[in-house]
Structures are given as structure tokens and as C-alpha cells.
Amino acid sequence: MNTAMAVIVLLVCSDVIYMIQGGGIQYPRCRCPKVHTGGVNISLIRKLTYYRPRSHCSKEEVIVTLKTRGSLCLDPNGNFAKTLIERQIKTVFSPPSTKHQMMEFLV
């Protein structure tokens, strides 16, 4: 009985130490730890998402969701990402030619 109690106390103490060190608390952070500096085949891009600097991430982030179900972080200062963002802004803020285009925020 004493051995079982010692094991329980040891497990509780290790959990408390883990929580104190921040292991159990997930703080929001940047979505892109690494960025892709090259280009991407435009026909593979399903969606473009742009994040401005926020309180928990001081960087701009450009994320493209691919038709292959993956996603890729682009360098927001790179020419390719800047071109994509400019093209997206023109598409979104121009009068839509069809109802379908109005509802989708795609590249």
C-alpha cells in the first residue's frame, strides 16, 4: 500500500512540475515557423490567407492552401507572395462577374 501511495504522489508531483513549466498551457504563436522563399505553381493553390502582425505574432504571414490538401507558408516580403496578395486584392475588390466569384475568396 505504501508503494502505491508513493507512486501516486510521484505522478501528481511530476504533473504539477510539468504544468508549472508551461507544458500544459498552449500560448498562441505564429503559424509559420519556416517560410518558403520560392514560388508555387499557381494551379495548385486553392486558397490564400494573409495575417497581419498580431499581439502573439509580430510577423506578417502568408499561407497558401494547396489542392493537394497541404499548406505552405510564403515569405511575405518575397516577390511571389506580394504578387499573389496584389492579385487577390484586385479580385476581391473588383465587381464580381458571377455570383460564384463573389462567394469564394480563392486565387
CSV table of N, CA and C in Angstrom, one decimal:
chain,number,residue,atom,x,y,z
A,1,MET,N,0.8,-1.2,0.0
A,1,MET,CA,0.0,0.0,0.0
A,1,MET,C,0.9,1.3,0.0
A,2,ASN,N,2.0,1.3,0.7
A,2,ASN,CA,2.8,2.4,0.8
A,2,ASN,C,3.5,2.7,-0.6
A,3,THR,N,3.8,1.6,-1.3
A,3,THR,CA,4.4,1.8,-2.6
A,3,THR,C,3.5,2.4,-3.6
A,4,ALA,N,2.2,2.0,-3.6
A,4,ALA,CA,1.2,2.5,-4.5
A,4,ALA,C,1.0,4.0,-4.2
A,5,MET,N,0.9,4.3,-2.9
A,5,MET,CA,0.8,5.7,-2.5
A,5,MET,C,2.0,6.6,-2.9
A,6,ALA,N,3.2,6.1,-2.8
A,6,ALA,CA,4.4,6.8,-3.2
A,6,ALA,C,4.3,7.0,-4.7
A,7,VAL,N,3.9,6.0,-5.5
A,7,VAL,CA,3.8,6.2,-7.0
A,7,VAL,C,2.8,7.3,-7.3
A,8,ILE,N,1.7,7.3,-6.7
A,8,ILE,CA,0.6,8.3,-6.9
A,8,ILE,C,1.1,9.7,-6.6
A,9,VAL,N,1.8,9.8,-5.5
A,9,VAL,CA,2.4,11.1,-5.1
A,9,VAL,C,3.4,11.6,-6.1
A,10,LEU,N,4.2,10.7,-6.6
A,10,LEU,CA,5.3,11.0,-7.5
A,10,LEU,C,4.6,11.4,-8.9
A,11,LEU,N,3.6,10.7,-9.3
A,11,LEU,CA,2.9,11.1,-10.5
A,11,LEU,C,2.3,12.5,-10.4
A,12,VAL,N,1.6,12.8,-9.3
A,12,VAL,CA,1.0,14.1,-9.1
A,12,VAL,C,2.0,15.2,-9.1
A,13,CYS,N,3.2,15.0,-8.4
A,13,CYS,CA,4.2,16.0,-8.4
A,13,CYS,C,4.8,16.2,-9.8
A,14,SER,N,5.0,15.2,-10.5
A,14,SER,CA,5.6,15.4,-11.9
A,14,SER,C,4.6,16.1,-12.8
A,15,ASP,N,3.3,15.9,-12.6
A,15,ASP,CA,2.3,16.6,-13.4
A,15,ASP,C,2.3,18.1,-13.0
A,16,VAL,N,2.4,18.4,-11.7
A,16,VAL,CA,2.4,19.8,-11.2
A,16,VAL,C,3.6,20.5,-11.8
A,17,ILE,N,4.8,19.8,-11.8
A,17,ILE,CA,6.0,20.5,-12.3
A,17,ILE,C,5.9,20.7,-13.8
A,18,TYR,N,5.3,19.8,-14.5
A,18,TYR,CA,5.0,19.9,-15.9
A,18,TYR,C,4.2,21.1,-16.2
A,19,MET,N,3.1,21.3,-15.5
A,19,MET,CA,2.2,22.4,-15.6
A,19,MET,C,2.9,23.7,-15.3
A,20,ILE,N,3.7,23.8,-14.2
A,20,ILE,CA,4.4,25.0,-13.8
A,20,ILE,C,5.3,25.5,-14.9
A,21,GLN,N,6.0,24.5,-15.6
A,21,GLN,CA,6.9,24.8,-16.7
A,21,GLN,C,6.2,25.3,-17.9
A,22,GLY,N,4.9,25.2,-18.0
A,22,GLY,CA,4.2,25.6,-19.1
A,22,GLY,C,3.9,24.6,-20.2
A,23,GLY,N,4.2,23.3,-19.8
A,23,GLY,CA,4.0,22.2,-20.8
A,23,GLY,C,2.5,22.0,-21.1
A,24,GLY,N,1.6,22.3,-20.2
A,24,GLY,CA,0.2,22.0,-20.4
A,24,GLY,C,-0.5,23.2,-20.9
A,25,ILE,N,0.1,24.4,-21.0
A,25,ILE,CA,-0.6,25.6,-21.5
A,25,ILE,C,0.0,25.9,-22.8
A,26,GLN,N,-0.9,26.0,-23.8
A,26,GLN,CA,-0.6,26.4,-25.2
A,26,GLN,C,-0.8,27.8,-25.4
A,27,TYR,N,0.2,28.6,-25.6
A,27,TYR,CA,0.1,30.0,-25.9
A,27,TYR,C,0.0,30.2,-27.4
A,28,PRO,N,-0.9,31.1,-27.9
A,28,PRO,CA,-0.9,31.3,-29.4
A,28,PRO,C,0.4,31.8,-29.8
A,29,ARG,N,0.8,31.4,-31.0
A,29,ARG,CA,2.1,31.9,-31.6
A,29,ARG,C,1.9,31.9,-33.1
A,30,CYS,N,3.0,32.3,-33.7
A,30,CYS,CA,3.0,32.4,-35.2
A,30,CYS,C,2.6,31.1,-35.8
A,31,ARG,N,1.9,31.1,-36.9
A,31,ARG,CA,1.5,29.9,-37.7
A,31,ARG,C,2.6,29.4,-38.6
A,32,CYS,N,3.6,30.2,-38.9
A,32,CYS,CA,4.7,29.9,-39.8
A,32,CYS,C,6.0,29.9,-39.2
A,33,PRO,N,6.5,28.8,-38.7
A,33,PRO,CA,7.9,28.8,-38.1
A,33,PRO,C,8.9,28.9,-39.2
A,34,LYS,N,8.6,28.3,-40.4
A,34,LYS,CA,9.6,28.5,-41.5
A,34,LYS,C,8.8,29.0,-42.7
A,35,VAL,N,9.5,29.7,-43.6
A,35,VAL,CA,8.8,30.2,-44.8
A,35,VAL,C,9.5,29.7,-46.0
A,36,HIS,N,8.7,29.5,-47.1
A,36,HIS,CA,9.2,29.1,-48.4
A,36,HIS,C,9.5,30.3,-49.2
A,37,THR,N,10.7,30.4,-49.7
A,37,THR,CA,11.1,31.7,-50.4
A,37,THR,C,10.8,31.6,-51.9
A,38,GLY,N,10.6,30.4,-52.4
A,38,GLY,CA,10.4,30.3,-53.8
A,38,GLY,C,9.0,30.5,-54.2
A,39,GLY,N,8.7,30.2,-55.5
A,39,GLY,CA,7.3,30.3,-55.9
A,39,GLY,C,6.6,28.9,-55.8
A,40,VAL,N,5.3,28.9,-56.2
A,40,VAL,CA,4.5,27.8,-56.1
A,40,VAL,C,3.7,27.8,-57.4
A,41,ASN,N,3.4,26.6,-58.0
A,41,ASN,CA,2.6,26.5,-59.2
A,41,ASN,C,1.2,27.0,-58.9
A,42,ILE,N,0.8,28.1,-59.5
A,42,ILE,CA,-0.5,28.8,-59.2
A,42,ILE,C,-1.6,27.8,-59.4
A,43,SER,N,-1.6,26.9,-60.3
A,43,SER,CA,-2.7,26.0,-60.5
A,43,SER,C,-2.9,25.0,-59.3
A,44,LEU,N,-1.9,24.9,-58.4
A,44,LEU,CA,-2.0,24.1,-57.2
A,44,LEU,C,-2.6,24.8,-56.0
A,45,ILE,N,-2.8,26.1,-56.1
A,45,ILE,CA,-3.2,26.9,-55.0
A,45,ILE,C,-4.7,26.9,-54.9
A,46,ARG,N,-5.2,26.5,-53.7
A,46,ARG,CA,-6.7,26.6,-53.5
A,46,ARG,C,-7.1,27.8,-52.8
A,47,LYS,N,-6.3,28.3,-51.8
A,47,LYS,CA,-6.7,29.5,-51.1
A,47,LYS,C,-5.5,30.2,-50.6
A,48,LEU,N,-5.6,31.5,-50.5
A,48,LEU,CA,-4.5,32.4,-50.0
A,48,LEU,C,-5.0,33.0,-48.7
A,49,THR,N,-4.3,32.9,-47.6
A,49,THR,CA,-4.6,33.6,-46.3
A,49,THR,C,-3.5,34.5,-45.9
A,50,TYR,N,-3.8,35.7,-45.6
A,50,TYR,CA,-2.8,36.7,-45.1
A,50,TYR,C,-3.1,37.1,-43.7
A,51,TYR,N,-2.1,37.1,-42.9
A,51,TYR,CA,-2.3,37.5,-41.5
A,51,TYR,C,-1.4,38.7,-41.2
A,52,ARG,N,-1.9,39.8,-40.7
A,52,ARG,CA,-1.1,40.9,-40.3
A,52,ARG,C,-0.5,40.6,-39.0
A,53,PRO,N,0.5,41.4,-38.6
A,53,PRO,CA,1.1,41.2,-37.2
A,53,PRO,C,0.1,41.3,-36.1
A,54,ARG,N,0.1,40.4,-35.2
A,54,ARG,CA,-0.9,40.4,-34.1
A,54,ARG,C,-0.1,40.4,-32.8
A,55,SER,N,-0.9,40.4,-31.7
A,55,SER,CA,-0.3,40.6,-30.4
A,55,SER,C,0.6,39.4,-30.0
A,56,HIS,N,0.2,38.2,-30.5
A,56,HIS,CA,1.0,37.0,-30.2
A,56,HIS,C,2.0,36.6,-31.3
A,57,CYS,N,2.0,37.4,-32.4
A,57,CYS,CA,3.0,37.1,-33.5
A,57,CYS,C,3.3,38.4,-34.2
A,58,SER,N,4.5,38.8,-34.1
A,58,SER,CA,4.9,40.1,-34.6
A,58,SER,C,5.2,40.1,-36.1
A,59,LYS,N,5.0,39.0,-36.8
A,59,LYS,CA,5.4,38.9,-38.2
A,59,LYS,C,4.1,38.9,-39.1
A,60,GLU,N,4.3,39.3,-40.3
A,60,GLU,CA,3.2,39.1,-41.4
A,60,GLU,C,3.4,37.7,-41.8
A,61,GLU,N,2.2,37.0,-42.1
A,61,GLU,CA,2.3,35.7,-42.5
A,61,GLU,C,1.4,35.5,-43.8
A,62,VAL,N,1.9,34.8,-44.8
A,62,VAL,CA,1.1,34.5,-46.0
A,62,VAL,C,1.1,32.9,-46.1
A,63,ILE,N,-0.1,32.4,-46.0
A,63,ILE,CA,-0.2,30.9,-46.1
A,63,ILE,C,-1.1,30.6,-47.3
A,64,VAL,N,-0.6,29.7,-48.1
A,64,VAL,CA,-1.4,29.2,-49.2
A,64,VAL,C,-1.8,27.7,-48.9
A,65,THR,N,-3.1,27.5,-49.1
A,65,THR,CA,-3.6,26.1,-49.0
A,65,THR,C,-3.6,25.5,-50.4
A,66,LEU,N,-3.0,24.3,-50.5
A,66,LEU,CA,-2.8,23.7,-51.8
A,66,LEU,C,-4.0,22.7,-52.1
A,67,LYS,N,-4.2,22.5,-53.3
A,67,LYS,CA,-5.2,21.5,-53.7
A,67,LYS,C,-4.9,20.1,-53.3
A,68,THR,N,-3.6,19.9,-53.0
A,68,THR,CA,-3.1,18.6,-52.6
A,68,THR,C,-3.3,18.4,-51.1
A,69,ARG,N,-4.1,19.2,-50.5
A,69,ARG,CA,-4.5,19.2,-49.0
A,69,ARG,C,-3.4,19.6,-48.1
A,70,GLY,N,-2.3,20.1,-48.6
A,70,GLY,CA,-1.3,20.7,-47.8
A,70,GLY,C,-1.3,22.2,-47.7
A,71,SER,N,-0.4,22.8,-46.9
A,71,SER,CA,-0.4,24.2,-46.9
A,71,SER,C,1.1,24.6,-46.8
A,72,LEU,N,1.4,25.8,-47.2
A,72,LEU,CA,2.7,26.3,-47.4
A,72,LEU,C,2.8,27.8,-46.9
A,73,CYS,N,3.8,28.1,-46.1
A,73,CYS,CA,4.0,29.5,-45.7
A,73,CYS,C,5.0,30.1,-46.7
A,74,LEU,N,4.5,31.3,-47.2
A,74,LEU,CA,5.4,32.0,-48.1
A,74,LEU,C,6.0,33.2,-47.4
A,75,ASP,N,7.2,33.6,-48.0
A,75,ASP,CA,7.8,34.8,-47.4
A,75,ASP,C,7.0,36.0,-47.8
A,76,PRO,N,6.5,36.8,-46.8
A,76,PRO,CA,5.6,37.9,-47.2
A,76,PRO,C,6.3,39.1,-47.9
A,77,ASN,N,7.7,39.1,-47.8
A,77,ASN,CA,8.5,40.1,-48.4
A,77,ASN,C,9.0,39.7,-49.8
A,78,GLY,N,8.7,38.4,-50.2
A,78,GLY,CA,9.1,37.9,-51.5
A,78,GLY,C,8.2,38.4,-52.6
A,79,ASN,N,8.8,38.4,-53.8
A,79,ASN,CA,8.1,38.9,-55.0
A,79,ASN,C,6.8,38.1,-55.2
A,80,PHE,N,7.0,36.7,-55.1
A,80,PHE,CA,5.8,35.8,-55.4
A,80,PHE,C,4.7,36.1,-54.5
A,81,ALA,N,4.9,36.2,-53.2
A,81,ALA,CA,3.8,36.5,-52.2
A,81,ALA,C,3.2,37.8,-52.5
A,82,LYS,N,4.0,38.8,-52.7
A,82,LYS,CA,3.5,40.2,-53.0
A,82,LYS,C,2.6,40.2,-54.2
A,83,THR,N,3.0,39.5,-55.2
A,83,THR,CA,2.2,39.4,-56.5
A,83,THR,C,0.9,38.7,-56.2
A,84,LEU,N,0.9,37.6,-55.4
A,84,LEU,CA,-0.3,36.9,-55.1
A,84,LEU,C,-1.3,37.8,-54.3
A,85,ILE,N,-0.7,38.5,-53.3
A,85,ILE,CA,-1.6,39.4,-52.5
A,85,ILE,C,-2.2,40.5,-53.3
A,86,GLU,N,-1.4,41.1,-54.2
A,86,GLU,CA,-1.9,42.2,-55.1
A,86,GLU,C,-3.0,41.6,-56.0
A,87,ARG,N,-2.8,40.5,-56.5
A,87,ARG,CA,-3.8,39.8,-57.4
A,87,ARG,C,-5.1,39.5,-56.7
A,88,GLN,N,-4.9,39.1,-55.4
A,88,GLN,CA,-6.1,38.7,-54.6
A,88,GLN,C,-6.9,40.0,-54.3
A,89,ILE,N,-6.2,41.1,-53.9
A,89,ILE,CA,-6.9,42.3,-53.6
A,89,ILE,C,-7.7,42.8,-54.8
A,90,LYS,N,-7.1,42.7,-56.0
A,90,LYS,CA,-7.8,43.2,-57.2
A,90,LYS,C,-9.0,42.3,-57.5
A,91,THR,N,-8.9,41.0,-57.2
A,91,THR,CA,-10.0,40.1,-57.4
A,91,THR,C,-11.1,40.4,-56.4
A,92,VAL,N,-10.8,40.6,-55.2
A,92,VAL,CA,-11.8,40.7,-54.1
A,92,VAL,C,-12.5,42.1,-54.3
A,93,PHE,N,-11.8,43.1,-54.6
A,93,PHE,CA,-12.4,44.5,-54.6
A,93,PHE,C,-12.9,44.9,-56.0
A,94,SER,N,-12.7,44.1,-57.0
A,94,SER,CA,-13.3,44.4,-58.3
A,94,SER,C,-14.7,43.9,-58.3
A,95,PRO,N,-15.6,44.5,-59.1
A,95,PRO,CA,-17.0,44.0,-59.1
A,95,PRO,C,-17.0,42.5,-59.6
A,96,PRO,N,-17.7,41.7,-59.0
A,96,PRO,CA,-17.7,40.2,-59.4
A,96,PRO,C,-18.5,40.1,-60.7
A,97,SER,N,-18.0,39.2,-61.5
A,97,SER,CA,-18.7,38.9,-62.8
A,97,SER,C,-19.7,37.8,-62.6
A,98,THR,N,-19.6,37.0,-61.6
A,98,THR,CA,-20.6,36.0,-61.4
A,98,THR,C,-20.8,35.9,-59.9
A,99,LYS,N,-22.0,35.3,-59.5
A,99,LYS,CA,-22.3,35.0,-58.1
A,99,LYS,C,-21.2,34.1,-57.5
A,100,HIS,N,-20.8,33.1,-58.2
A,100,HIS,CA,-19.8,32.2,-57.7
A,100,HIS,C,-18.5,32.9,-57.3
A,101,GLN,N,-18.1,33.8,-58.1
A,101,GLN,CA,-16.8,34.5,-57.8
A,101,GLN,C,-17.0,35.4,-56.5
A,102,MET,N,-18.2,35.9,-56.3
A,102,MET,CA,-18.4,36.8,-55.1
A,102,MET,C,-18.3,36.0,-53.8
A,103,MET,N,-18.7,34.7,-53.8
A,103,MET,CA,-18.8,33.9,-52.6
A,103,MET,C,-17.4,33.3,-52.2
A,104,GLU,N,-16.5,33.1,-53.2
A,104,GLU,CA,-15.3,32.5,-52.9
A,104,GLU,C,-14.1,33.5,-52.8
A,105,PHE,N,-13.2,33.2,-51.9
A,105,PHE,CA,-12.0,34.0,-51.7
A,105,PHE,C,-10.8,33.2,-52.2
A,106,LEU,N,-10.8,32.9,-53.4
A,106,LEU,CA,-9.8,32.0,-53.9
A,106,LEU,C,-8.9,32.7,-54.9
A,107,VAL,N,-7.7,32.2,-55.1
A,107,VAL,CA,-6.7,32.7,-56.1
A,107,VAL,C,-7.1,32.3,-57.4
